[in-house]
């Protein structure tokens, strides 16, 4: 163990959705200190242009660097898709996004090599998952579908509402018609829709949770860099947002699967 290993892992997202990635990290790496930043003042990122997302990403990275983190996990699929290089260039720390881990898990899971990808408009338009899948295995045939209505439905807590089921059927039907056997949940919010998505895909596709795949990659990276926290002290998980900490606290529990504690507001400088 060294000083570096006791520093927190920095995780950021456009808002609240990245808590699904924190949840996966807490399950796999219960010893790690974590600092989370959600840009709740400027969410959503998924409907914005790559340029704007890249500008926001630099600010988000700076927030985490001020918290003295040892590595950065980009929980947001949209940022991972269009701005991962911005984080890598600025941070000079180990960095991972969620696209490569999710694509790797999907390429291992698929048997018929027909893989569906769902995400925000920005993630789907970037082709980041498609490019990564084809790099990993050129025999894979990817089929993408932007699902912009899912984020507000999840934030409203409509996880198993009739309306959500109908919308999921609309979105997923064209993918099922292509006979996909694997579906990448390429957005932080979608793990909360696993039941609805399993139903919409009529159980024919393995659902890939990019957050879970990312937690496994983070574990590997901590070992590679020899920065795994082996201290016996109870780990500290801190939450920061750029706006409305009360709202974040109220909805956050659903994403994290446990109580959040104190959420503080920070401003960009
Ligand atoms: N966190 C975003 C993502 O995973 C979803 C919410 C947004 O559009 O900002 O793409």
Coordinates of C-alpha atoms and ligand atoms in Angstrom, one line a residue:
X1 CA 0.0 0.0 0.0
X2 CA 1.1 3.6 -0.6
X3 CA -0.3 7.1 -0.1
X4 CA -1.7 7.1 -3.6
X5 CA -3.9 4.0 -2.8
X6 CA -5.8 5.7 0.0
X7 CA -6.9 8.5 -2.3
X8 CA -10.4 8.3 -3.7
X9 CA -11.5 7.0 -7.1
X10 CA -13.1 10.0 -8.9
X11 CA -16.3 9.2 -10.7
X12 CA -18.3 11.7 -12.8
X13 CA -21.5 11.8 -14.8
X14 CA -23.7 14.4 -16.4
X15 CA -26.0 14.0 -13.4
X16 CA -27.5 11.3 -11.2
X17 CA -27.3 8.3 -13.5
X18 CA -23.6 7.6 -12.8
X19 CA -24.7 6.4 -9.4
X20 CA -25.5 3.0 -11.1
X21 CA -21.7 2.8 -11.8
X22 CA -20.9 3.8 -8.2
X23 CA -23.2 1.0 -7.1
X24 CA -21.3 -1.5 -9.2
X25 CA -18.0 -0.1 -7.9
X26 CA -19.2 -0.4 -4.2
X27 CA -20.2 -4.0 -4.8
X28 CA -17.0 -5.0 -6.4
X29 CA -14.6 -2.8 -4.5
X30 CA -16.1 -2.1 -1.0
X31 CA -12.8 -0.9 0.4
X32 CA -12.3 2.0 -2.0
X33 CA -12.9 5.7 -1.1
X34 CA -15.0 7.4 -3.8
X35 CA -15.7 11.0 -4.8
X36 CA -18.6 11.4 -7.2
X37 CA -19.4 14.5 -9.1
X38 CA -22.7 14.9 -11.0
X39 CA -23.2 17.9 -13.3
X40 CA -26.9 18.3 -12.3
X41 CA -26.8 22.0 -13.4
X42 CA -26.2 21.1 -17.0
X43 CA -27.8 17.6 -17.4
X44 CA -28.7 16.2 -19.9
X45 CA -25.6 15.8 -22.0
X46 CA -27.1 13.1 -24.3
X47 CA -29.1 15.6 -26.4
X48 CA -26.2 18.1 -26.7
X49 CA -23.5 18.5 -29.4
X50 CA -20.1 16.8 -29.0
X51 CA -18.4 20.2 -28.7
X52 CA -20.5 21.3 -25.8
X53 CA -20.1 17.9 -24.0
X54 CA -16.3 18.2 -24.5
X55 CA -16.3 21.7 -22.9
X56 CA -18.4 20.4 -19.9
X57 CA -16.2 17.4 -19.6
X58 CA -13.1 19.6 -19.0
X59 CA -14.9 21.3 -16.1
X60 CA -16.0 18.0 -14.6
X61 CA -12.5 16.7 -14.8
X62 CA -11.2 19.8 -13.0
X63 CA -13.7 19.3 -10.2
X64 CA -12.4 15.8 -9.6
X65 CA -8.7 16.8 -9.9
X66 CA -9.3 19.3 -7.1
X67 CA -10.5 16.4 -4.9
X68 CA -7.1 14.8 -5.3
X69 CA -8.4 11.5 -6.9
X70 CA -6.1 8.6 -7.8
X71 CA -8.0 7.6 -11.0
X72 CA -11.0 8.8 -12.9
X73 CA -14.0 6.7 -14.0
X74 CA -16.2 8.4 -16.6
X75 CA -19.6 6.9 -15.7
X76 CA -21.4 8.8 -18.4
X77 CA -21.8 6.9 -21.7
X78 CA -22.2 10.2 -23.6
X79 CA -18.9 11.6 -22.2
X80 CA -17.2 8.3 -22.7
X81 CA -18.4 8.3 -26.3
X82 CA -17.4 11.8 -27.4
X83 CA -14.9 13.2 -24.8
X84 CA -12.8 10.5 -23.1
X85 CA -9.7 11.9 -24.7
X86 CA -10.4 15.3 -23.0
X87 CA -10.2 13.6 -19.6
X88 CA -7.1 11.5 -20.5
X89 CA -5.3 14.6 -21.7
X90 CA -6.2 16.8 -18.7
X91 CA -5.9 14.3 -15.9
X92 CA -2.6 12.4 -16.5
X93 CA -4.1 9.6 -14.2
X94 CA -5.4 6.2 -15.0
X95 CA -8.8 6.8 -16.7
X96 CA -11.5 4.6 -17.9
X97 CA -14.8 5.2 -19.6
X98 CA -17.7 2.8 -19.9
X99 CA -17.7 2.1 -23.6
X100 CA -14.7 -0.3 -24.0
X101 CA -15.7 -2.3 -20.9
X102 CA -19.3 -2.6 -22.1
X103 CA -18.2 -3.5 -25.7
X104 CA -15.8 -6.1 -24.4
X105 CA -18.4 -7.8 -22.2
X106 CA -20.8 -7.8 -25.2
X107 CA -18.3 -9.3 -27.6
X108 CA -17.7 -12.1 -25.1
X109 CA -21.4 -12.7 -24.5
X110 CA -22.7 -12.8 -28.1
X111 CA -23.0 -16.1 -29.8
X112 CA -24.7 -15.2 -33.1
X113 CA -22.6 -11.9 -33.4
X114 CA -25.6 -9.7 -33.6
X115 CA -25.4 -7.1 -30.9
X116 CA -27.9 -4.3 -30.1
X117 CA -26.8 -1.0 -28.6
X118 CA -29.2 1.5 -26.9
X119 CA -28.1 4.9 -25.6
X120 CA -28.7 8.6 -25.8
X121 CA -28.7 10.3 -29.2
X122 CA -25.2 11.6 -28.7
X123 CA -23.8 8.2 -27.8
X124 CA -25.6 6.4 -30.7
X125 CA -24.6 9.2 -33.2
X126 CA -21.0 9.0 -32.2
X127 CA -20.8 5.3 -33.2
X128 CA -18.4 4.8 -30.3
X129 CA -19.9 1.3 -29.3
X130 CA -20.1 0.3 -32.9
X131 CA -16.5 1.1 -33.6
X132 CA -15.3 -0.5 -30.4
X133 CA -17.3 -3.7 -31.1
X134 CA -15.9 -3.9 -34.6
X135 CA -12.4 -3.3 -33.4
X136 CA -12.8 -6.2 -30.9
X137 CA -14.4 -8.6 -33.4
X138 CA -14.9 -7.5 -37.1
X139 CA -17.4 -10.4 -37.4
X140 CA -19.9 -8.6 -35.1
X141 CA -22.9 -6.9 -36.7
X142 CA -24.1 -4.0 -34.5
X143 CA -27.6 -2.5 -34.5
X144 CA -28.1 0.8 -32.6
X145 CA -31.1 2.6 -31.4
X146 CA -31.2 6.0 -29.6
X147 CA -33.8 5.9 -26.8
X148 CA -34.1 9.5 -25.6
X149 CA -37.3 9.0 -23.7
X150 CA -35.8 6.5 -21.2
X151 CA -33.8 9.1 -19.2
X152 CA -36.8 11.2 -18.1
X153 CA -38.9 8.1 -17.5
X154 CA -36.3 6.7 -15.1
X155 CA -35.8 10.0 -13.4
X156 CA -39.6 10.1 -12.8
X157 CA -39.4 6.7 -11.2
X158 CA -41.6 5.1 -13.9
X159 CA -39.6 1.9 -13.9
X160 CA -42.4 -0.5 -14.6
X161 CA -45.2 1.8 -15.7
X162 CA -47.4 0.8 -18.7
X163 CA -46.2 3.8 -20.6
X164 CA -42.5 2.7 -20.1
X165 CA -43.4 -0.8 -21.3
X166 CA -45.0 0.5 -24.4
X167 CA -42.1 2.9 -25.2
X168 CA -39.6 0.1 -24.5
X169 CA -41.5 -2.2 -27.0
X170 CA -41.3 0.5 -29.7
X171 CA -37.6 1.0 -29.1
X172 CA -36.6 -2.6 -28.8
X173 CA -38.7 -4.2 -31.5
X174 CA -36.5 -3.2 -34.4
X175 CA -33.5 -4.7 -32.6
X176 CA -35.2 -7.9 -31.8
X177 CA -36.4 -8.1 -35.5
X178 CA -32.6 -8.1 -36.4
X179 CA -32.3 -11.2 -34.1
X180 CA -29.8 -9.7 -31.7
X181 CA -28.8 -12.0 -28.9
X182 CA -27.0 -9.4 -26.8
X183 CA -28.1 -5.8 -25.9
X184 CA -25.7 -3.2 -24.5
X185 CA -27.4 -0.9 -22.0
X186 CA -25.3 2.1 -23.2
X187 CA -26.6 4.7 -20.8
X188 CA -26.3 5.2 -17.0
X189 CA -30.0 5.1 -16.5
X190 CA -30.9 1.9 -18.3
X191 CA -29.8 -0.6 -15.6
X192 CA -32.9 0.5 -13.7
X193 CA -35.0 -0.6 -16.7
X194 CA -33.6 -4.2 -16.8
X195 CA -36.9 -5.8 -16.1
X196 CA -38.8 -3.8 -18.7
X197 CA -36.0 -4.3 -21.2
X198 CA -35.9 -8.1 -20.6
X199 CA -39.6 -8.2 -21.2
X200 CA -39.4 -6.1 -24.3
X201 CA -36.7 -8.3 -25.8
X202 CA -38.8 -11.3 -24.9
X203 CA -35.9 -12.8 -23.1
X204 CA -34.0 -13.3 -26.4
X205 CA -31.1 -11.0 -25.6
X206 CA -28.4 -11.0 -22.8
X207 CA -28.4 -7.5 -21.2
X208 CA -25.0 -6.0 -20.8
X209 CA -24.7 -3.5 -18.0
X210 CA -21.7 -1.3 -18.9
X211 CA -21.4 -0.1 -15.3
X212 CA -20.8 -3.6 -14.0
X213 CA -18.3 -4.3 -16.8
X214 CA -16.6 -1.1 -15.9
X215 CA -16.2 -2.0 -12.3
X216 CA -14.4 -5.1 -13.3
X217 CA -12.0 -3.0 -15.4
X218 CA -11.4 -0.6 -12.6
X219 CA -10.4 -3.4 -10.3
X220 CA -7.9 -4.6 -12.9
X221 CA -6.5 -1.1 -13.3
X222 CA -6.1 -0.6 -9.6
X223 CA -4.0 -3.7 -9.5
X224 CA -2.0 -2.8 -12.6
X225 CA -1.1 0.6 -11.0
X226 CA -0.7 -0.9 -7.6
X227 CA -3.1 1.6 -6.1
X228 CA -5.8 -0.7 -4.5
X229 CA -6.8 0.6 -1.1
X230 CA -5.8 -2.0 1.5
X231 CA -6.4 0.4 4.5
X232 CA -8.6 -1.0 7.2
X233 CA -10.4 2.3 7.7
X234 CA -14.1 2.4 6.8
X235 CA -14.2 3.8 3.2
X236 CA -15.6 7.3 2.6
X237 CA -18.0 7.9 -0.3
X238 CA -18.6 11.6 -1.0
X239 CA -21.1 13.2 -3.4
X240 CA -20.9 16.6 -5.1
X241 CA -23.2 18.2 -7.6
X242 CA -23.3 21.5 -9.5
X243 CA -27.0 22.1 -8.6
X244 CA -29.9 21.0 -6.4
X245 CA -28.3 18.6 -3.9
X246 CA -31.7 18.0 -2.3
X247 CA -33.2 16.6 -5.5
X248 CA -30.1 14.5 -6.1
X249 CA -30.4 13.0 -2.6
X250 CA -34.1 12.3 -3.0
X251 CA -33.8 10.4 -6.4
X252 CA -30.2 9.1 -5.8
X253 CA -31.2 6.3 -3.5
X254 CA -33.0 4.5 -6.3
X255 CA -29.9 4.6 -8.5
X256 CA -27.4 3.7 -5.8
X257 CA -29.5 1.1 -4.0
X258 CA -28.7 2.6 -0.6
X259 CA -28.8 5.9 1.3
X260 CA -26.4 8.6 0.0
X261 CA -25.6 10.7 3.1
X262 CA -24.6 14.3 2.6
X263 CA -24.6 15.7 -0.9
X264 CA -22.7 19.0 -1.4
X265 CA -22.9 21.6 -4.1
X266 CA -19.7 22.8 -5.8
X267 CA -19.2 25.5 -8.4
X268 CA -16.9 25.5 -11.4
X269 CA -14.1 27.9 -11.4
Ligands
LIG1 N1 -25.4 9.9 -18.2 C1 -25.9 10.0 -19.5 C2 -25.4 8.8 -20.3 O1 -25.0 7.8 -19.8 C3 -27.5 10.0 -19.6 C4 -28.1 11.3 -19.1 C5 -27.8 12.5 -20.0 O2 -28.2 12.5 -21.2 O3 -27.0 13.3 -19.6 O4 -25.3 8.9 -21.5

